[in-house]
PDB file of C-alpha atoms in Angstrom:
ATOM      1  CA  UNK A 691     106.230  18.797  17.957  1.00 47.00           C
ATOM      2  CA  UNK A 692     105.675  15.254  16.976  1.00 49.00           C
ATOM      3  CA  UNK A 693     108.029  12.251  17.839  1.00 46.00           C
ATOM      4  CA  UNK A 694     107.556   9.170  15.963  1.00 52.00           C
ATOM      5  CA  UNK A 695     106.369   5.768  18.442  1.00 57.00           C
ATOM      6  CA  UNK A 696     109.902   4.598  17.497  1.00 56.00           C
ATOM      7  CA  UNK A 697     112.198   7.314  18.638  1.00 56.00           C
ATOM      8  CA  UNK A 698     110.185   7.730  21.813  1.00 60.00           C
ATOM      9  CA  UNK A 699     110.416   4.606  23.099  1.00 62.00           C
ATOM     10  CA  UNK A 700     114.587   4.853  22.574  1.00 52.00           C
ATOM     11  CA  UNK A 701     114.285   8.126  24.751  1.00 52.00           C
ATOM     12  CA  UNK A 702     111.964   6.630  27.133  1.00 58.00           C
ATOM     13  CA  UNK A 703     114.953   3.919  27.620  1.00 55.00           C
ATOM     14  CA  UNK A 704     117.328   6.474  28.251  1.00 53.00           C
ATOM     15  CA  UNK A 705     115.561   8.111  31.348  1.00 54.00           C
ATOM     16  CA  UNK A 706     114.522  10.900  29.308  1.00 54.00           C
ATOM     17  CA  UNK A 707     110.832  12.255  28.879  1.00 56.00           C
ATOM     18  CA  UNK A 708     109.383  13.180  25.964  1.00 55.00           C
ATOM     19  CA  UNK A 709     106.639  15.430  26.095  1.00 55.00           C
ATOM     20  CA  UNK A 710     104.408  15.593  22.301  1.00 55.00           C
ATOM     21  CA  UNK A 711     102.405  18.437  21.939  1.00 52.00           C
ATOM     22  CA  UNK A 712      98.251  17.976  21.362  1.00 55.00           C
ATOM     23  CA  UNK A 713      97.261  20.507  18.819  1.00 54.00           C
ATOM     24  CA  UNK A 714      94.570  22.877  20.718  1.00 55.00           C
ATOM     25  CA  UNK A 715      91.641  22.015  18.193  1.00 57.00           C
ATOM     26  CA  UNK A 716      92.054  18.482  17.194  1.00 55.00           C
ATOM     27  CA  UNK A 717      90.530  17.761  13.605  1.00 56.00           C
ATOM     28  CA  UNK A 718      86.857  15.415  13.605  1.00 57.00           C
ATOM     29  CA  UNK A 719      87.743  12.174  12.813  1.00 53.00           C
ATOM     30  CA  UNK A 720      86.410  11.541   9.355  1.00 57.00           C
ATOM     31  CA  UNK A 721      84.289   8.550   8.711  1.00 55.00           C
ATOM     32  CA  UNK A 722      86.042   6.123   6.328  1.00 53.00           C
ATOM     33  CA  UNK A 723      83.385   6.750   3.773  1.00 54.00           C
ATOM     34  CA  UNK A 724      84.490  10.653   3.437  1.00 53.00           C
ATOM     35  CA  UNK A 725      81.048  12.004   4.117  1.00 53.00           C
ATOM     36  CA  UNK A 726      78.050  11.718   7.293  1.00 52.00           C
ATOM     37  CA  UNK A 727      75.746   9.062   7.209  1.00 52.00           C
ATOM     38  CA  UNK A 728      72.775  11.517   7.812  1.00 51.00           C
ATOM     39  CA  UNK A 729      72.230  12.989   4.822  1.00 53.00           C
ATOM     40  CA  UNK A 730      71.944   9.577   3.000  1.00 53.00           C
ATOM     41  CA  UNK A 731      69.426   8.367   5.508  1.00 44.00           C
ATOM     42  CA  UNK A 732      67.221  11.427   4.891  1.00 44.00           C
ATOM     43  CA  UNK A 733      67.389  10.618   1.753  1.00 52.00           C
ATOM     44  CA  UNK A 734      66.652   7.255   1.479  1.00 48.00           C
ATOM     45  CA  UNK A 735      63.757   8.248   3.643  1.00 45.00           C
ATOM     46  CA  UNK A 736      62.510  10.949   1.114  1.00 51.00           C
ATOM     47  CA  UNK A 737      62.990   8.590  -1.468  1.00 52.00           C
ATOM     48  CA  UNK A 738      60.692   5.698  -0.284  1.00 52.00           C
ATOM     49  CA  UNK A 739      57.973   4.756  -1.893  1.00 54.00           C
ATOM     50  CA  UNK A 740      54.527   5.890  -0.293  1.00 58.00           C
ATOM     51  CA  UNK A 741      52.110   3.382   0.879  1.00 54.00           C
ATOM     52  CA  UNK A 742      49.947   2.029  -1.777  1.00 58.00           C
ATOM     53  CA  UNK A 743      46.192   4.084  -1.257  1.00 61.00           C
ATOM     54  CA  UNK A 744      43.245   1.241  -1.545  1.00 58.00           C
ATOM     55  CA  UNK A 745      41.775   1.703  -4.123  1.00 62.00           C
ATOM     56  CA  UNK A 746      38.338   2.332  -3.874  1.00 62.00           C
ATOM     57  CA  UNK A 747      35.570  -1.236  -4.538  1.00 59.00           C
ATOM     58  CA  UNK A 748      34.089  -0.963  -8.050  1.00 59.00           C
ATOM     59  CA  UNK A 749      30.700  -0.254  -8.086  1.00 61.00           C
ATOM     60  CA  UNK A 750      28.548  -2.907  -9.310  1.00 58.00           C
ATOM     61  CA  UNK A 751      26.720  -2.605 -12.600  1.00 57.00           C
ATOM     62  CA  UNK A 752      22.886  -3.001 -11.517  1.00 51.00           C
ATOM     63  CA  UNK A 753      22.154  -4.760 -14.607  1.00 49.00           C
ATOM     64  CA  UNK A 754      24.740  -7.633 -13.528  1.00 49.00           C
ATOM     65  CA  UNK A 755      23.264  -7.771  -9.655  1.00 49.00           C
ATOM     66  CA  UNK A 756      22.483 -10.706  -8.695  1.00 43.00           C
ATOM     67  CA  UNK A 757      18.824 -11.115  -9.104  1.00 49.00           C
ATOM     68  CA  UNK A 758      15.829 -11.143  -6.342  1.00 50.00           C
ATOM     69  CA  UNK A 759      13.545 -14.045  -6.513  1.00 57.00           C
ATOM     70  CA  UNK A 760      10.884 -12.869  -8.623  1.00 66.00           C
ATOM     71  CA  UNK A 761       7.416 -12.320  -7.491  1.00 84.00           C
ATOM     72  CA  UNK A 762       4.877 -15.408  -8.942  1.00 90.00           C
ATOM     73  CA  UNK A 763       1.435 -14.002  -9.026  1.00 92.00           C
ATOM     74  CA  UNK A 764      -1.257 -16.310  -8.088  1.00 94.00           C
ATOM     75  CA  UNK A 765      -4.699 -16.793 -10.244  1.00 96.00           C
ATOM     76  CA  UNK A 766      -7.190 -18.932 -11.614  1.00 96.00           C
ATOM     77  CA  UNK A 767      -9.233 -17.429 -14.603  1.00 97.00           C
ATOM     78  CA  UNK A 768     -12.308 -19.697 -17.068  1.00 97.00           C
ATOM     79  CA  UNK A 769     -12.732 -18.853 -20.400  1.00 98.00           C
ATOM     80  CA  UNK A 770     -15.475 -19.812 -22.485  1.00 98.00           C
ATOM     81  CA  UNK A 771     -15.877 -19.016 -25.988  1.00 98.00           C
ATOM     82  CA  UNK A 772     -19.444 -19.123 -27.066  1.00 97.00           C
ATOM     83  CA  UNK A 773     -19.063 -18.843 -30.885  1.00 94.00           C
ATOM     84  CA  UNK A 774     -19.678 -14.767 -30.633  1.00 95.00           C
ATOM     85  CA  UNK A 775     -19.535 -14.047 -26.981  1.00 97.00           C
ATOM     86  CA  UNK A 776     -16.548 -14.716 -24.654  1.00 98.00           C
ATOM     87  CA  UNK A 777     -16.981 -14.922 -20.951  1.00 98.00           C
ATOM     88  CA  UNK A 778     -13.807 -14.614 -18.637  1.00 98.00           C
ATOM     89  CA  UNK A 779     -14.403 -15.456 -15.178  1.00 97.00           C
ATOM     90  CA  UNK A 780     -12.112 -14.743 -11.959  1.00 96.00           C
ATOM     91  CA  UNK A 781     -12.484 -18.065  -9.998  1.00 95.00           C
ATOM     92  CA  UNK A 782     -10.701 -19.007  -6.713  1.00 92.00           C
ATOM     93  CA  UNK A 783      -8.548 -22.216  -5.743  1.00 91.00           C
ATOM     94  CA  UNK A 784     -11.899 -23.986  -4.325  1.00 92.00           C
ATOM     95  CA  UNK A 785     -14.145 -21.761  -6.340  1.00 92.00           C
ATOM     96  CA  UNK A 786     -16.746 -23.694  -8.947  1.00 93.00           C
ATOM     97  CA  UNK A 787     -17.423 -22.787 -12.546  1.00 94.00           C
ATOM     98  CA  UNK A 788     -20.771 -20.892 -12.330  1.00 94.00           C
ATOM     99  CA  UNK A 789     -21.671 -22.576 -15.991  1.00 95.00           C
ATOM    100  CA  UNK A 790     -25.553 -21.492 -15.660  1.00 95.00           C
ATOM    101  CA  UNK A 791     -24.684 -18.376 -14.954  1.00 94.00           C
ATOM    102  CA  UNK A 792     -22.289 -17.848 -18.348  1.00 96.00           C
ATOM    103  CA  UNK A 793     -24.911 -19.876 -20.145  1.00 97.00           C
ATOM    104  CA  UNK A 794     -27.164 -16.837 -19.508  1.00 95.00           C
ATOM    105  CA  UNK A 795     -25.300 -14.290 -20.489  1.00 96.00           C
ATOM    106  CA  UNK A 796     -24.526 -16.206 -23.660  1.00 97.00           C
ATOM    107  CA  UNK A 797     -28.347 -16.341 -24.007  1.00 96.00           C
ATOM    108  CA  UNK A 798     -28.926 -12.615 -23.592  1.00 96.00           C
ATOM    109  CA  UNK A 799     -26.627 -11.852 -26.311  1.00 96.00           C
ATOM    110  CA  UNK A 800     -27.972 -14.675 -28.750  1.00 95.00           C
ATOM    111  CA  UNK A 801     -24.609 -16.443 -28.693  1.00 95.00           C
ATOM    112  CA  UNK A 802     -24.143 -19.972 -29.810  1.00 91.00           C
ATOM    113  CA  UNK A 803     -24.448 -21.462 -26.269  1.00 95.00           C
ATOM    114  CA  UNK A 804     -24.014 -25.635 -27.033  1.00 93.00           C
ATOM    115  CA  UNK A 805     -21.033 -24.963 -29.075  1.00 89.00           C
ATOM    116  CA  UNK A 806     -18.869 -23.390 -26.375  1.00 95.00           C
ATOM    117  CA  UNK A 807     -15.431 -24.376 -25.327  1.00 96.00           C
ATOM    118  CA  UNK A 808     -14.076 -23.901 -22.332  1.00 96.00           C
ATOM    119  CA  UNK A 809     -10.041 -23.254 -21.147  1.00 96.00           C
ATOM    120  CA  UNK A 810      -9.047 -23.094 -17.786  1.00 96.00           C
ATOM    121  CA  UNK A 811      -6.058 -20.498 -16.912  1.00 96.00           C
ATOM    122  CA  UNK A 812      -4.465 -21.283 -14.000  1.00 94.00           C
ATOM    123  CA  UNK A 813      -0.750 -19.676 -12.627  1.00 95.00           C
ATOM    124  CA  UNK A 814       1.522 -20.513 -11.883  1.00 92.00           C
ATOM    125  CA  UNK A 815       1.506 -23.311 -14.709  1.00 84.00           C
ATOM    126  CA  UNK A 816       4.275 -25.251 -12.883  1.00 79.00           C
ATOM    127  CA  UNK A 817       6.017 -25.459  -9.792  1.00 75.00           C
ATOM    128  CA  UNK A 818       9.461 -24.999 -10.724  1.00 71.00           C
ATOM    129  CA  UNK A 819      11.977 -22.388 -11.048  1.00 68.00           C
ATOM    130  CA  UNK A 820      13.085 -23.444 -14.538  1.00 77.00           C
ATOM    131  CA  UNK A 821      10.350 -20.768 -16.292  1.00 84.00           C
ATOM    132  CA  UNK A 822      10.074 -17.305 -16.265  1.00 90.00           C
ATOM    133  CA  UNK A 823       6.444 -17.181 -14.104  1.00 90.00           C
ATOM    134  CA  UNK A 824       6.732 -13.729 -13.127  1.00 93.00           C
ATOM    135  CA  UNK A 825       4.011 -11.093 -13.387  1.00 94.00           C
ATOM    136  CA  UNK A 826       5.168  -9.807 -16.666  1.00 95.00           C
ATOM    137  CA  UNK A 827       5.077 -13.373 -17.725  1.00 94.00           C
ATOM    138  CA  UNK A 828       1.218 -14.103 -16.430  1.00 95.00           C
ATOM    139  CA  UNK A 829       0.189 -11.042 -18.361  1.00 96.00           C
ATOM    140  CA  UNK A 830       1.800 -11.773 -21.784  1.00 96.00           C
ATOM    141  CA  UNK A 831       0.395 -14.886 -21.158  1.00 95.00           C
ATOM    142  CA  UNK A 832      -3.095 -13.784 -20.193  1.00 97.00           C
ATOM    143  CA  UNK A 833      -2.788 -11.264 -23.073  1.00 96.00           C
ATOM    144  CA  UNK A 834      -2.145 -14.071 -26.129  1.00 96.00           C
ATOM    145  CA  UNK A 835      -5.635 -16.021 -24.204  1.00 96.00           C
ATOM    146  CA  UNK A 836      -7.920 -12.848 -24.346  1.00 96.00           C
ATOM    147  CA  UNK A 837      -6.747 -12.000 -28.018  1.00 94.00           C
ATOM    148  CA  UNK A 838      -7.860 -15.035 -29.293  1.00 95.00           C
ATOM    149  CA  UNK A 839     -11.266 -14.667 -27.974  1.00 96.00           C
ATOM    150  CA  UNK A 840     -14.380 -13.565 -29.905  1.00 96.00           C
ATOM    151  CA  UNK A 841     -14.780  -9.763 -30.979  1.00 95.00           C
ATOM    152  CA  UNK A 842     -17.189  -9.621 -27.411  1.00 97.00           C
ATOM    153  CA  UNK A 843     -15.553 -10.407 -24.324  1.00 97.00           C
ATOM    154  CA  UNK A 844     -17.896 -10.275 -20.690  1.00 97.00           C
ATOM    155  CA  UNK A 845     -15.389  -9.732 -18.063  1.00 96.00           C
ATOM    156  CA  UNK A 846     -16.189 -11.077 -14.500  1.00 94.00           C
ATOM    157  CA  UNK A 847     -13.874  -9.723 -11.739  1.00 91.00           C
ATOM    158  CA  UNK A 848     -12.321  -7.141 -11.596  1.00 90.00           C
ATOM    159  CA  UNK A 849      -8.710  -8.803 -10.457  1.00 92.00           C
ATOM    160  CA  UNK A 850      -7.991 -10.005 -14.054  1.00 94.00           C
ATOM    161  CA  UNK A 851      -7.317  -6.021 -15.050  1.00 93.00           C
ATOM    162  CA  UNK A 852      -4.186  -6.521 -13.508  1.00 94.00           C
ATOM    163  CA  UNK A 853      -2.682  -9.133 -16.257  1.00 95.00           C
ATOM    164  CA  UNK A 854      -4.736  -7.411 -18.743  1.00 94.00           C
ATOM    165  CA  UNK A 855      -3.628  -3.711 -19.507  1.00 90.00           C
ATOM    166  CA  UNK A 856      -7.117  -2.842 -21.270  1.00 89.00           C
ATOM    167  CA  UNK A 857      -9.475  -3.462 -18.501  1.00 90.00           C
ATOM    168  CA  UNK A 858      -8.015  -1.279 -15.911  1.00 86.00           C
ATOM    169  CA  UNK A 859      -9.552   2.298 -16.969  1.00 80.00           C
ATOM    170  CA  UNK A 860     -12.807   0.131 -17.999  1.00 76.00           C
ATOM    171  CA  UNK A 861     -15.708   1.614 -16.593  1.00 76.00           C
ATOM    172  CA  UNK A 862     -19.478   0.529 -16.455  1.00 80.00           C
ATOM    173  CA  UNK A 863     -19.798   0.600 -20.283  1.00 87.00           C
ATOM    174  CA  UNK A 864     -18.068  -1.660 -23.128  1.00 91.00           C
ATOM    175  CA  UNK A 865     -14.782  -0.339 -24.505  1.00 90.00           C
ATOM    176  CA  UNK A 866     -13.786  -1.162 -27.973  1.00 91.00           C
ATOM    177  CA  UNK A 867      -9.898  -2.327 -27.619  1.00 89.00           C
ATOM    178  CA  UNK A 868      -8.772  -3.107 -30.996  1.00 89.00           C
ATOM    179  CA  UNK A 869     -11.086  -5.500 -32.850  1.00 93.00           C
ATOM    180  CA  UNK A 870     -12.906  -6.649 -29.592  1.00 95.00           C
ATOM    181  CA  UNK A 871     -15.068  -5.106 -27.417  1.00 95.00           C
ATOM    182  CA  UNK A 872     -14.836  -5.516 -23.516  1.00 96.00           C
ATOM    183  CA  UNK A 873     -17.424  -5.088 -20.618  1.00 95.00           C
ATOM    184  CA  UNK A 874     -16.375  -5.689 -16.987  1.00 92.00           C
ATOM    185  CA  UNK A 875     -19.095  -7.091 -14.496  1.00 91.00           C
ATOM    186  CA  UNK A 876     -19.406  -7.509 -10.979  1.00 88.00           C
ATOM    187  CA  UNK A 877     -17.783 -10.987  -9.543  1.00 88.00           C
ATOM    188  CA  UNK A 878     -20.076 -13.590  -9.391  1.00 88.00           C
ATOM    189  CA  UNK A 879     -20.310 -13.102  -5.291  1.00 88.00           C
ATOM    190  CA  UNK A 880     -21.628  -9.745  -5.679  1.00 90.00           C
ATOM    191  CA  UNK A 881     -23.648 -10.427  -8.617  1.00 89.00           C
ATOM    192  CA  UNK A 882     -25.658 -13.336  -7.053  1.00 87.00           C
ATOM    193  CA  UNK A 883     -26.336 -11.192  -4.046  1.00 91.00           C
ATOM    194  CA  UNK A 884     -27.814  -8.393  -5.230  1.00 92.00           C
ATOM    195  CA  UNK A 885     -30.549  -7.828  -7.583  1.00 93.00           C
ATOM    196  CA  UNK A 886     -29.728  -4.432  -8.332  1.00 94.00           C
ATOM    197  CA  UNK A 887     -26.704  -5.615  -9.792  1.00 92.00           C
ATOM    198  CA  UNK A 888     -28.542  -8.711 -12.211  1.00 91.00           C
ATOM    199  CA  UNK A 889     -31.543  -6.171 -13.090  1.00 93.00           C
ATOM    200  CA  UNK A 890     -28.019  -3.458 -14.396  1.00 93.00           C
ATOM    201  CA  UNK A 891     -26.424  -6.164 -15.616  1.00 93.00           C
ATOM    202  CA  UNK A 892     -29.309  -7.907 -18.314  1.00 92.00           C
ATOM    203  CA  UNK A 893     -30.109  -3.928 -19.299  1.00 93.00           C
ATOM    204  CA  UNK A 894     -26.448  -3.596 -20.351  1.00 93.00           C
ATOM    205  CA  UNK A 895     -26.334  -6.420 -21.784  1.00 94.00           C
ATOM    206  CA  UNK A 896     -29.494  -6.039 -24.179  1.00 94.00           C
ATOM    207  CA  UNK A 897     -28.341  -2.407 -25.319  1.00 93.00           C
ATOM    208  CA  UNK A 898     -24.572  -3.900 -25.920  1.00 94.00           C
ATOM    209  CA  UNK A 899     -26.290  -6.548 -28.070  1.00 93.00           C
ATOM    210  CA  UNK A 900     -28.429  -3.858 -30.020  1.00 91.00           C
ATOM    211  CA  UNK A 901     -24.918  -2.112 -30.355  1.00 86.00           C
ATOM    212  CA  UNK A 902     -23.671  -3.257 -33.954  1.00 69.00           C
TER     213      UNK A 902
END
């Protein structure tokens, strides 16, 4: 039985005691919202966002790299154009032009030898950065020099093959490449010390001459 605050307090005044009644299984006392906390949390939980995954560096197109310093080949090659003949020769940083030398193999194959010209092929060209000087470079470059060359080219050393794609399968006897005809000879530093190699060398060079 349940006595209002009021009316007990009048009874309490009176000497009397009230006794109120506490029900056996008193209701939960309901949050103000009308509903637990909990589940809204889980939720919330569930319903956050996942970290963002990283995503992953893109790879880098090789072609946009950024480039290695380029290899510059080193050489030092003299041509001389003797009307008929051509003579390339592989010459070092302190090495001198061997002009007798040429002059006799322009001789042996009845070239023209007071009207030669000489050019001097040297590489790098410059010493700067500002040109492509690479090896692909050196041989275009090497290749434009050895087309304009008579239709008989003598070949000495065998280091210019590399800038010049024809000579490197050349073997003891001329090869025809295009209009031109090529024959690769000992460097002079082997030549000049060994007679072998000057008695081979004037017998090839009298049956390439008889060659027409």
């Amino acid at each position: 039985m349940r006595v209002l605050s009021g009316k007990r307090q009048y009874l309490d005044a009176m000497g009397i005691d009230v006794w109120s009644v506490r029900p056996d299984n008193p209701a939960p006392v309901q949050p103000s919202s009308g509903h637990s906390p909990m589940p809204d949390l889980v939720k919330a939980i569930g319903a956050a966002p996942e970290p963002a995954k990283k995503a992953p560096a893109p790879k880098q197109d090789p072609a946009h790299e950024s480039p290695v310093a380029a290899e510059v080949p080193q050489f030092r090659f003299a041509l001389l154009h003797y009307g008929s003949l051509g003579v390339c020769v592989s010459l070092s940083e302190s090495d001198s032009l061997p002009r007798r030398f040429c002059d006799d193999l322009a001789r042996v194959m009845g070239a023209e030898v007071d009207s030669v010209r000489y050019q001097e092929l040297k590489w790098p060209m410059l010493n700067t950065s500002g040109i492509d000087q690479s090896v692909n470079a050196a041989r275009e470059f090497v290749t434009q020099k050895f087309r304009a060359l008579p239709s008989r080219v003598v070949v000495m050393g065998e280091d210019v093959a590399e800038y010049f794609g024809p000579l490197r399968d050349l073997g003891a006897e001329p090869k025809l490449v295009g209009n031109q005809s090529y024959l690769m000879i000992p460097s002079m530093a082997q030549t000049a010390a060994s007679a072998d190699i000057k008695r081979s060398l004037f017998l090839s060079l009298v049956t390439w001459r008889e060659t027409r």
